[in-house]
Amino acid sequence: MNRRDKTNYYLDMAEVALERGTCLRRNFGAVIVKNDVIVSTGYTGAPRGRENCIDIGSCIRKKLNVPRGERYEFCRSVHAEMNAIINASREQMLGATLYLVGRDMETGEIMQDANSCTMCKRMIINAGIEHVVIRRDRDTYDIVSVRDWIYHDDILDGQRGY
């Protein structure tokens, strides 16, 4: 019997969480783990009480052909990372790892270039999460040190010419 390695085990759980997602473009699942204990999970979906894109059958960002990574203020959804962070206490997240999986809803494929948006990166930094593990395919992943996000600001780096 081949036992699943622990990192892919948690990524598999994040992939299960994304199945609850309600976005018509891309769904993400996130699992926060500390000391081998699952602290919280999250998936992409509208704020509680609001209708989801899948319920109303449309996505304004898709209608406007907004490129990926831009104009999130038009999005109805709260991101998976945000939902996972909202549902945990700071003490639980200090030094924790966030596992993230994204799926393109048009193709049904895992997003090999998935990453947290700038706003999610800020929340992850402030939550005290230490690492983010991002699935690239069924068995491979990248491990990102959140410290790198602290020292390399997406917004400022572009202005500094990096």
Backbone as ProteinMPNN parsed JSONL, in Angstrom:
{"seq_chain_A": "MNRRDKTNYYLDMAEVALERGTCLRRNFGAVIVKNDVIVSTGYTGAPRGRENCIDIGSCIRKKLNVPRGERYEFCRSVHAEMNAIINASREQMLGATLYLVGRDMETGEIMQDANSCTMCKRMIINAGIEHVVIRRDRDTYDIVSVRDWIYHDDILDGQRGY", "coords_chain_A": {"N_chain_A": [[0.838, -1.185, 0.0], [0.603, 2.174, -0.908], [1.212, 4.908, 0.917], [-0.188, 8.114, 1.201], [1.723, 11.079, 1.059], [2.139, 13.511, 3.682], [1.938, 16.256, 3.006], [0.617, 16.271, 0.484], [-1.698, 15.047, 1.356], [-2.912, 17.063, 2.955], [-3.211, 18.957, 0.93], [-4.973, 17.537, -0.683], [-7.205, 17.681, 0.957], [-7.701, 20.433, 0.836], [-8.388, 20.539, -1.812], [-10.778, 19.131, -1.775], [-12.254, 20.965, -0.268], [-12.488, 23.057, -2.117], [-14.471, 22.13, -3.746], [-16.813, 23.049, -2.715], [-16.899, 25.584, -3.577], [-18.233, 28.499, -5.266], [-17.774, 30.018, -7.492], [-17.86, 30.99, -10.921], [-15.685, 31.173, -12.547], [-13.087, 30.508, -11.334], [-12.27, 28.29, -8.748], [-11.153, 27.99, -5.419], [-9.634, 26.175, -2.757], [-8.783, 26.16, 0.669], [-6.74, 25.167, 3.383], [-5.834, 25.51, 6.679], [-3.183, 24.546, 8.684], [-1.733, 23.594, 11.732], [0.821, 22.267, 13.638], [0.173, 19.659, 12.77], [-2.584, 19.668, 13.021], [-5.731, 20.415, 11.796], [-6.741, 23.63, 11.494], [-8.518, 25.368, 10.245], [-10.737, 25.72, 7.424], [-11.415, 26.875, 4.081], [-13.259, 28.186, 1.286], [-13.98, 29.495, -2.005], [-16.504, 31.865, -2.212], [-19.605, 33.766, -2.105], [-20.257, 36.377, 0.328], [-21.802, 35.477, 3.454], [-25.283, 35.07, 3.267], [-25.585, 36.477, 0.898], [-26.327, 36.092, -2.589], [-24.739, 33.584, -4.554], [-22.508, 33.438, -7.39], [-22.97, 31.122, -8.923], [-25.607, 30.697, -8.288], [-26.99, 32.919, -9.306], [-26.234, 32.743, -11.853], [-24.336, 34.198, -13.266], [-21.278, 36.056, -13.786], [-19.81, 38.998, -13.083], [-17.168, 39.811, -13.553], [-16.405, 38.009, -15.476], [-18.247, 38.66, -17.503], [-17.367, 41.243, -18.116], [-14.935, 40.633, -19.084], [-12.627, 40.749, -17.479], [-9.215, 40.621, -16.821], [-7.383, 37.958, -15.232], [-6.43, 38.401, -11.868], [-6.978, 41.072, -11.659], [-9.075, 43.879, -10.755], [-10.639, 43.012, -8.483], [-12.596, 44.128, -6.936], [-14.961, 43.934, -8.268], [-15.732, 41.354, -7.941], [-17.931, 38.932, -6.544], [-17.228, 37.155, -4.626], [-15.719, 35.956, -1.553], [-12.425, 35.163, -1.003], [-10.869, 31.882, -0.798], [-8.631, 31.688, 0.948], [-9.067, 33.931, 2.556], [-11.531, 33.266, 3.754], [-10.753, 31.0, 5.22], [-8.96, 32.176, 7.021], [-10.62, 34.003, 8.362], [-12.154, 32.26, 9.847], [-10.575, 31.318, 11.913], [-8.597, 31.66, 14.92], [-6.069, 34.09, 15.722], [-3.992, 33.082, 17.323], [-4.092, 30.386, 16.675], [-3.167, 30.455, 14.102], [-0.576, 31.477, 14.055], [2.561, 30.768, 12.915], [1.576, 28.696, 11.387], [0.7, 26.612, 8.511], [-0.647, 27.247, 5.339], [-2.546, 25.509, 3.041], [-3.178, 25.395, -0.393], [-5.328, 25.096, -3.171], [-6.261, 25.495, -6.528], [-8.805, 25.6, -9.056], [-9.574, 25.789, -12.457], [-12.633, 26.638, -13.691], [-13.714, 26.449, -16.227], [-12.15, 24.609, -17.638], [-11.904, 22.594, -15.813], [-9.564, 21.779, -14.748], [-6.761, 21.527, -12.465], [-5.208, 24.459, -11.37], [-2.149, 25.139, -12.483], [-0.617, 27.348, -12.159], [-1.485, 28.646, -9.912], [-1.919, 31.083, -7.315], [-1.894, 33.197, -4.436], [-3.872, 36.159, -4.292], [-2.996, 39.679, -4.163], [-4.345, 40.928, -2.011], [-5.079, 38.708, -0.428], [-2.531, 37.761, 0.19], [-1.681, 39.806, 1.89], [-3.45, 39.436, 4.031], [-2.698, 36.855, 4.856], [-0.075, 37.329, 5.681], [-0.566, 39.085, 7.88], [-2.015, 37.364, 9.498], [-0.115, 35.733, 10.546], [0.707, 33.391, 9.443], [3.078, 31.012, 8.383], [4.005, 29.519, 6.134], [2.939, 28.889, 2.752], [1.53, 26.403, 0.883], [1.231, 25.424, -2.374], [-0.675, 23.681, -4.65], [0.39, 22.195, -7.679], [-0.054, 20.125, -9.471], [-1.513, 16.846, -9.338], [0.398, 15.586, -7.647], [2.52, 17.332, -7.202], [3.898, 20.359, -5.839], [4.433, 23.727, -4.67], [6.304, 25.293, -2.112], [5.92, 28.159, -0.344], [7.575, 30.663, 1.377], [6.169, 32.817, 3.632], [7.52, 34.958, 4.539], [8.952, 35.82, 2.304], [6.958, 37.177, 0.914], [6.611, 39.294, 2.589], [8.957, 40.782, 2.3], [8.987, 41.295, -0.412], [6.98, 43.187, -1.894], [4.17, 43.04, -3.901], [2.967, 45.257, -5.133], [4.695, 47.506, -4.672], [7.126, 46.515, -5.661], [6.84, 46.479, -8.45], [6.826, 49.188, -8.939], [9.352, 49.887, -8.229], [10.891, 48.798, -10.127], [11.738, 46.158, -10.074]], "CA_chain_A": [[0.0, 0.0, 0.0], [1.325, 3.442, -0.938], [0.606, 5.893, 1.8], [-0.095, 9.482, 0.689], [2.561, 11.925, 1.91], [1.326, 14.421, 4.486], [1.679, 17.507, 2.293], [-0.451, 16.024, -0.485], [-2.896, 14.755, 2.143], [-3.546, 18.341, 3.264], [-3.621, 19.54, -0.342], [-6.192, 16.815, -1.081], [-8.301, 18.255, 1.752], [-7.993, 21.741, 0.247], [-9.082, 20.278, -3.068], [-12.157, 18.792, -1.393], [-12.893, 22.221, 0.142], [-12.827, 23.867, -3.292], [-15.704, 21.59, -4.323], [-17.914, 23.865, -2.183], [-16.794, 26.903, -4.185], [-19.394, 28.917, -6.044], [-17.339, 30.916, -8.559], [-18.009, 30.444, -12.263], [-14.39, 31.243, -13.245], [-12.056, 29.726, -10.65], [-12.548, 27.994, -7.345], [-10.004, 27.658, -4.598], [-9.844, 25.622, -1.426], [-7.653, 26.425, 1.557], [-6.732, 24.489, 4.677], [-4.771, 25.987, 7.563], [-2.751, 23.456, 9.551], [-0.666, 23.9, 12.69], [1.201, 21.094, 14.433], [-0.602, 18.532, 12.246], [-3.998, 19.798, 13.37], [-6.436, 21.329, 10.907], [-7.246, 24.774, 12.237], [-9.621, 25.995, 9.538], [-10.82, 25.527, 5.978], [-12.146, 27.919, 3.384], [-13.445, 28.047, -0.153], [-14.421, 30.696, -2.681], [-17.956, 32.019, -2.223], [-20.151, 35.067, -1.726], [-20.455, 36.546, 1.773], [-23.008, 34.848, 4.0], [-26.539, 35.762, 3.02], [-25.653, 36.983, -0.474], [-26.396, 35.06, -3.617], [-23.493, 33.207, -5.21], [-22.51, 33.513, -8.851], [-23.616, 29.938, -9.496], [-27.051, 30.822, -8.059], [-27.548, 33.927, -10.209], [-25.867, 32.318, -13.202], [-23.455, 35.105, -13.99], [-20.095, 36.594, -13.131], [-19.567, 40.31, -13.671], [-15.795, 39.87, -14.056], [-16.401, 37.242, -16.724], [-18.979, 39.466, -18.492], [-16.529, 42.386, -18.5], [-13.668, 40.088, -19.57], [-11.562, 41.275, -16.627], [-8.101, 39.672, -16.741], [-7.067, 37.347, -13.949], [-5.592, 39.193, -10.994], [-7.339, 42.491, -11.695], [-10.419, 44.376, -10.47], [-11.343, 42.118, -7.558], [-13.736, 44.797, -6.328], [-16.155, 43.492, -8.989], [-15.998, 39.948, -7.612], [-18.899, 38.69, -5.467], [-16.713, 36.14, -3.708], [-14.65, 36.05, -0.568], [-11.476, 34.128, -1.418], [-10.705, 30.733, 0.092], [-7.665, 32.027, 1.997], [-9.735, 34.868, 3.455], [-12.523, 32.523, 4.545], [-10.044, 30.16, 6.195], [-8.406, 33.06, 8.05], [-11.75, 34.539, 9.124], [-12.701, 31.219, 10.713], [-9.566, 30.838, 12.873], [-8.034, 32.699, 15.788], [-4.668, 34.41, 15.405], [-3.113, 32.141, 18.033], [-4.072, 29.136, 15.927], [-2.503, 30.627, 12.813], [0.828, 31.863, 14.203], [3.476, 29.692, 12.56], [0.851, 27.639, 10.679], [0.852, 26.474, 7.067], [-1.885, 27.276, 4.571], [-2.5, 24.674, 1.839], [-4.053, 26.054, -1.359], [-5.538, 24.445, -4.462], [-7.172, 26.229, -7.399], [-9.305, 24.889, -10.236], [-10.212, 26.577, -13.509], [-13.957, 26.031, -13.831], [-13.998, 26.169, -17.639], [-11.445, 23.393, -18.062], [-11.977, 21.577, -14.762], [-8.195, 21.396, -14.404], [-6.052, 22.2, -11.382], [-4.441, 25.6, -11.881], [-0.732, 24.918, -12.225], [-0.006, 28.633, -11.838], [-2.271, 29.259, -8.83], [-1.21, 31.885, -6.33], [-2.777, 34.076, -3.686], [-3.904, 37.535, -4.785], [-2.303, 40.638, -3.303], [-5.11, 41.12, -0.767], [-4.943, 37.487, 0.377], [-1.163, 37.749, 0.711], [-1.655, 40.721, 3.034], [-4.149, 38.785, 5.149], [-1.867, 35.733, 5.293], [1.026, 37.936, 6.441], [-1.068, 39.575, 9.162], [-2.497, 36.241, 10.306], [1.028, 35.07, 11.164], [0.955, 32.117, 8.767], [4.505, 30.951, 8.043], [4.217, 28.965, 4.795], [1.797, 28.569, 1.902], [1.843, 25.3, -0.025], [0.317, 25.57, -3.499], [-0.681, 22.503, -5.538], [0.635, 22.428, -9.107], [-0.797, 19.025, -10.082], [-1.923, 15.843, -8.351], [1.438, 15.189, -6.705], [3.585, 18.313, -7.025], [3.484, 21.591, -5.173], [5.472, 24.679, -4.28], [6.216, 25.802, -0.745], [6.287, 29.572, -0.334], [7.79, 31.274, 2.679], [5.433, 34.077, 3.714], [8.55, 35.984, 4.73], [9.253, 36.363, 0.979], [5.908, 38.133, 0.577], [6.826, 40.483, 3.414], [10.078, 41.543, 1.759], [8.772, 41.57, -1.831], [5.623, 43.69, -2.029], [3.726, 42.981, -5.306], [2.646, 46.589, -5.631], [5.881, 48.358, -4.673], [8.193, 45.955, -6.489], [6.625, 46.944, -9.812], [7.166, 50.604, -9.005], [10.794, 50.019, -8.032], [11.565, 48.261, -11.293], [12.273, 44.81, -9.831]], "C_chain_A": [[0.885, 1.252, 0.0], [0.557, 4.471, -0.118], [0.849, 7.29, 1.236], [0.781, 10.303, 1.623], [1.682, 13.001, 2.549], [0.998, 15.726, 3.755], [0.552, 17.324, 1.284], [-1.763, 15.65, 0.195], [-3.641, 16.049, 2.47], [-3.981, 19.07, 1.997], [-4.873, 18.85, -0.883], [-7.396, 17.363, -0.323], [-8.687, 19.638, 1.23], [-8.747, 21.567, -1.07], [-10.539, 19.878, -2.815], [-12.911, 20.067, -1.003], [-13.299, 23.044, -1.079], [-14.084, 23.369, -3.982], [-16.939, 22.343, -3.834], [-17.943, 25.245, -2.825], [-17.942, 27.208, -5.13], [-19.05, 29.872, -7.185], [-17.489, 30.223, -9.915], [-16.695, 30.425, -13.039], [-13.352, 30.31, -12.634], [-12.483, 29.495, -9.207], [-11.268, 27.567, -6.659], [-10.473, 27.03, -3.302], [-8.591, 25.858, -0.616], [-7.842, 25.663, 2.857], [-5.557, 25.046, 5.47], [-4.478, 24.892, 8.563], [-1.625, 23.945, 10.462], [-0.426, 22.672, 13.557], [0.365, 19.868, 14.081], [-2.053, 18.51, 12.71], [-4.624, 20.79, 12.399], [-7.113, 22.393, 11.757], [-8.512, 25.317, 11.585], [-9.585, 25.601, 8.071], [-11.581, 26.697, 5.375], [-12.26, 27.6, 1.912], [-13.994, 29.35, -0.699], [-15.943, 30.757, -2.694], [-18.384, 33.393, -1.759], [-20.273, 35.16, -0.206], [-21.772, 35.913, 2.22], [-24.24, 35.712, 3.741], [-26.681, 36.341, 1.621], [-25.722, 35.82, -1.449], [-25.025, 34.84, -4.244], [-23.631, 33.325, -6.721], [-23.205, 32.303, -9.473], [-25.132, 29.994, -9.324], [-27.692, 31.826, -9.013], [-27.159, 33.668, -11.662], [-25.007, 33.289, -13.982], [-22.32, 35.583, -13.105], [-19.774, 37.913, -13.819], [-18.148, 40.425, -14.229], [-15.68, 39.116, -15.383], [-17.093, 38.034, -17.833], [-18.127, 40.614, -19.016], [-15.173, 41.961, -19.056], [-12.474, 40.67, -18.805], [-10.447, 40.238, -16.542], [-7.9, 39.144, -15.32], [-6.145, 38.264, -13.15], [-5.928, 40.675, -10.947], [-8.789, 42.703, -11.272], [-11.246, 43.454, -9.566], [-12.53, 42.786, -6.882], [-15.045, 44.446, -7.039], [-16.575, 42.072, -8.617], [-16.968, 39.834, -6.442], [-18.302, 37.842, -4.345], [-15.724, 36.661, -2.67], [-13.716, 34.89, -0.914], [-11.308, 33.048, -0.355], [-9.76, 31.036, 1.248], [-8.306, 32.946, 3.032], [-10.732, 34.139, 4.355], [-11.86, 31.638, 5.589], [-9.501, 31.01, 7.345], [-9.514, 33.611, 8.945], [-12.24, 33.54, 10.166], [-11.714, 30.659, 11.736], [-9.108, 32.0, 13.757], [-6.569, 32.921, 15.414], [-3.717, 33.436, 16.083], [-2.991, 30.819, 17.283], [-3.266, 29.249, 14.639], [-1.026, 30.986, 12.913], [1.737, 30.667, 13.932], [2.84, 28.554, 11.781], [1.216, 27.62, 9.198], [-0.521, 26.498, 6.434], [-1.666, 26.469, 3.298], [-3.55, 25.196, 0.875], [-4.11, 25.272, -2.672], [-6.546, 25.275, -5.244], [-7.574, 25.385, -8.592], [-9.948, 25.888, -11.191], [-11.552, 25.906, -13.814], [-14.332, 25.764, -15.289], [-13.373, 24.859, -18.083], [-11.607, 22.248, -17.06], [-10.618, 21.148, -14.256], [-7.674, 22.175, -13.196], [-5.208, 23.315, -12.003], [-2.971, 25.42, -11.5], [-0.011, 26.199, -11.859], [-0.77, 29.376, -10.738], [-1.361, 30.036, -7.884], [-2.247, 32.705, -5.576], [-2.728, 35.468, -4.309], [-3.207, 38.44, -3.771], [-3.025, 40.834, -1.967], [-5.004, 39.893, 0.143], [-3.545, 37.385, 0.97], [-1.06, 38.64, 1.942], [-2.319, 40.091, 4.252], [-3.325, 37.634, 5.728], [-0.701, 36.248, 6.132], [0.536, 38.345, 7.823], [-1.578, 38.47, 10.071], [-1.349, 35.533, 11.022], [1.312, 33.7, 10.583], [2.381, 32.133, 8.24], [4.782, 30.493, 6.615], [2.887, 28.791, 4.081], [2.266, 27.5, 0.932], [0.782, 25.313, -1.123], [0.441, 24.362, -4.42], [-0.476, 22.939, -6.981], [-0.016, 21.341, -9.964], [-1.042, 17.998, -8.989], [-0.868, 15.564, -7.284], [2.527, 16.222, -6.471], [3.024, 19.625, -6.485], [4.704, 22.471, -4.952], [5.226, 25.079, -2.836], [6.76, 27.222, -0.758], [6.477, 30.015, 1.11], [7.078, 32.619, 2.685], [6.399, 35.236, 3.933], [8.932, 36.615, 3.378], [8.22, 37.399, 0.559], [6.061, 39.417, 1.393], [7.879, 41.373, 2.771], [9.93, 41.906, 0.287], [7.306, 41.918, -2.042], [5.245, 43.739, -3.505], [3.525, 44.364, -5.904], [3.917, 47.443, -5.748], [6.988, 47.836, -5.577], [8.06, 46.402, -7.937], [7.017, 48.4, -9.989], [8.67, 50.821, -8.869], [11.581, 49.446, -9.185], [12.18, 46.884, -11.074], [11.849, 43.848, -10.896]], "O_chain_A": [[1.803, 1.371, 0.811], [-0.577, 4.838, -0.426], [1.968, 7.613, 0.838], [0.614, 10.243, 2.841], [0.624, 13.352, 2.026], [-0.113, 16.241, 3.881], [-0.371, 18.137, 1.234], [-2.835, 15.917, -0.349], [-4.855, 16.131, 2.287], [-5.018, 19.734, 1.995], [-5.735, 19.5, -1.474], [-8.482, 17.495, -0.888], [-9.87, 19.976, 1.186], [-9.635, 22.354, -1.396], [-11.428, 20.259, -3.576], [-14.075, 20.232, -1.366], [-14.359, 23.669, -1.068], [-14.706, 24.118, -4.735], [-17.994, 22.282, -4.466], [-18.9, 25.996, -2.64], [-18.544, 26.309, -5.716], [-19.946, 30.47, -7.781], [-17.27, 29.018, -10.034], [-16.586, 29.75, -14.063], [-12.806, 29.439, -13.31], [-12.991, 30.396, -8.54], [-10.421, 26.883, -7.234], [-11.566, 27.316, -2.814], [-7.476, 25.771, -1.131], [-8.955, 25.533, 3.365], [-4.423, 25.053, 4.992], [-5.383, 24.367, 9.212], [-0.694, 24.617, 10.02], [-1.358, 22.113, 14.136], [-0.092, 19.136, 14.958], [-2.672, 17.449, 12.78], [-4.099, 21.887, 12.204], [-7.941, 22.097, 12.619], [-9.465, 25.681, 12.274], [-8.548, 25.201, 7.542], [-12.298, 27.415, 6.072], [-11.462, 26.842, 1.36], [-14.426, 30.215, 0.064], [-16.601, 29.814, -3.133], [-17.624, 34.102, -1.1], [-20.379, 34.138, 0.472], [-22.73, 35.83, 1.45], [-24.232, 36.922, 3.968], [-27.792, 36.664, 1.2], [-25.244, 34.72, -1.173], [-24.254, 35.78, -4.437], [-24.739, 33.312, -7.258], [-23.947, 32.446, -10.445], [-25.866, 29.407, -10.119], [-28.811, 31.612, -9.48], [-27.689, 34.294, -12.581], [-24.945, 33.226, -15.21], [-22.38, 35.529, -11.877], [-19.495, 37.935, -15.018], [-17.94, 41.062, -15.262], [-14.957, 39.53, -16.289], [-16.605, 38.085, -18.963], [-18.155, 40.926, -20.206], [-14.362, 42.799, -19.449], [-11.455, 41.033, -19.393], [-10.715, 39.08, -16.221], [-8.217, 39.82, -14.341], [-5.196, 38.831, -13.693], [-5.247, 41.449, -10.275], [-9.625, 41.811, -11.417], [-12.405, 43.158, -9.857], [-13.383, 42.104, -6.315], [-16.122, 44.638, -6.476], [-17.678, 41.647, -8.959], [-16.84, 40.561, -5.456], [-18.829, 37.826, -3.233], [-15.012, 37.644, -2.876], [-14.17, 33.76, -1.096], [-11.571, 33.271, 0.827], [-10.044, 30.687, 2.394], [-8.115, 32.766, 4.235], [-10.772, 34.365, 5.564], [-12.344, 31.534, 6.715], [-9.576, 30.609, 8.507], [-9.351, 33.674, 10.163], [-12.689, 33.931, 11.243], [-11.987, 29.633, 12.358], [-9.221, 33.167, 13.381], [-5.919, 32.037, 14.856], [-2.736, 33.008, 15.475], [-1.924, 30.206, 17.257], [-2.742, 28.252, 14.141], [-0.29, 30.814, 11.941], [1.681, 29.667, 14.647], [3.494, 27.541, 11.534], [1.936, 28.487, 8.703], [-1.451, 25.855, 6.92], [-0.712, 26.715, 2.56], [-4.694, 25.421, 1.271], [-3.087, 24.846, -3.208], [-7.56, 25.709, -4.699], [-6.799, 24.562, -9.08], [-10.758, 26.723, -10.788], [-11.587, 24.725, -14.16], [-15.192, 24.925, -15.553], [-13.99, 24.087, -18.818], [-11.464, 21.078, -17.415], [-10.522, 20.248, -13.422], [-8.079, 23.309, -12.937], [-4.575, 23.121, -13.041], [-2.605, 25.537, -10.33], [1.09, 26.154, -11.309], [-0.702, 30.602, -10.653], [-0.197, 29.689, -7.685], [-3.368, 32.877, -6.055], [-1.685, 35.906, -4.794], [-2.873, 38.015, -2.665], [-2.386, 40.897, -0.917], [-4.853, 40.035, 1.356], [-3.383, 36.973, 2.119], [-0.422, 38.269, 2.928], [-1.814, 40.198, 5.369], [-3.263, 37.46, 6.945], [-0.376, 35.673, 7.171], [1.152, 37.992, 8.829], [-1.573, 38.624, 11.292], [-1.576, 34.815, 11.996], [2.073, 32.926, 11.162], [2.843, 33.145, 7.713], [5.685, 31.011, 5.959], [1.849, 28.575, 4.707], [3.273, 27.668, 0.244], [-0.413, 25.224, -0.843], [1.527, 24.056, -4.912], [-1.075, 23.908, -7.449], [-0.479, 21.621, -11.07], [-0.791, 18.278, -7.817], [-1.215, 15.328, -6.126], [3.387, 16.012, -5.615], [1.847, 19.944, -6.655], [5.846, 22.02, -5.036], [4.082, 25.19, -2.395], [7.909, 27.459, -1.132], [5.625, 29.762, 1.961], [7.351, 33.469, 1.838], [6.111, 36.369, 3.548], [9.206, 37.814, 3.315], [8.563, 38.392, -0.083], [5.684, 40.496, 0.937], [7.707, 42.59, 2.706], [10.677, 42.746, -0.215], [6.488, 41.045, -2.333], [5.92, 44.407, -4.29], [3.878, 44.605, -7.059], [4.18, 48.03, -6.797], [7.71, 48.62, -6.192], [9.067, 46.677, -8.59], [7.482, 48.802, -11.056], [9.199, 51.827, -9.341], [12.803, 49.582, -9.232], [13.067, 46.486, -11.829], [12.21, 42.673, -10.847]]}, "name": "protein", "num_of_chains": 1, "seq": "MNRRDKTNYYLDMAEVALERGTCLRRNFGAVIVKNDVIVSTGYTGAPRGRENCIDIGSCIRKKLNVPRGERYEFCRSVHAEMNAIINASREQMLGATLYLVGRDMETGEIMQDANSCTMCKRMIINAGIEHVVIRRDRDTYDIVSVRDWIYHDDILDGQRGY"}
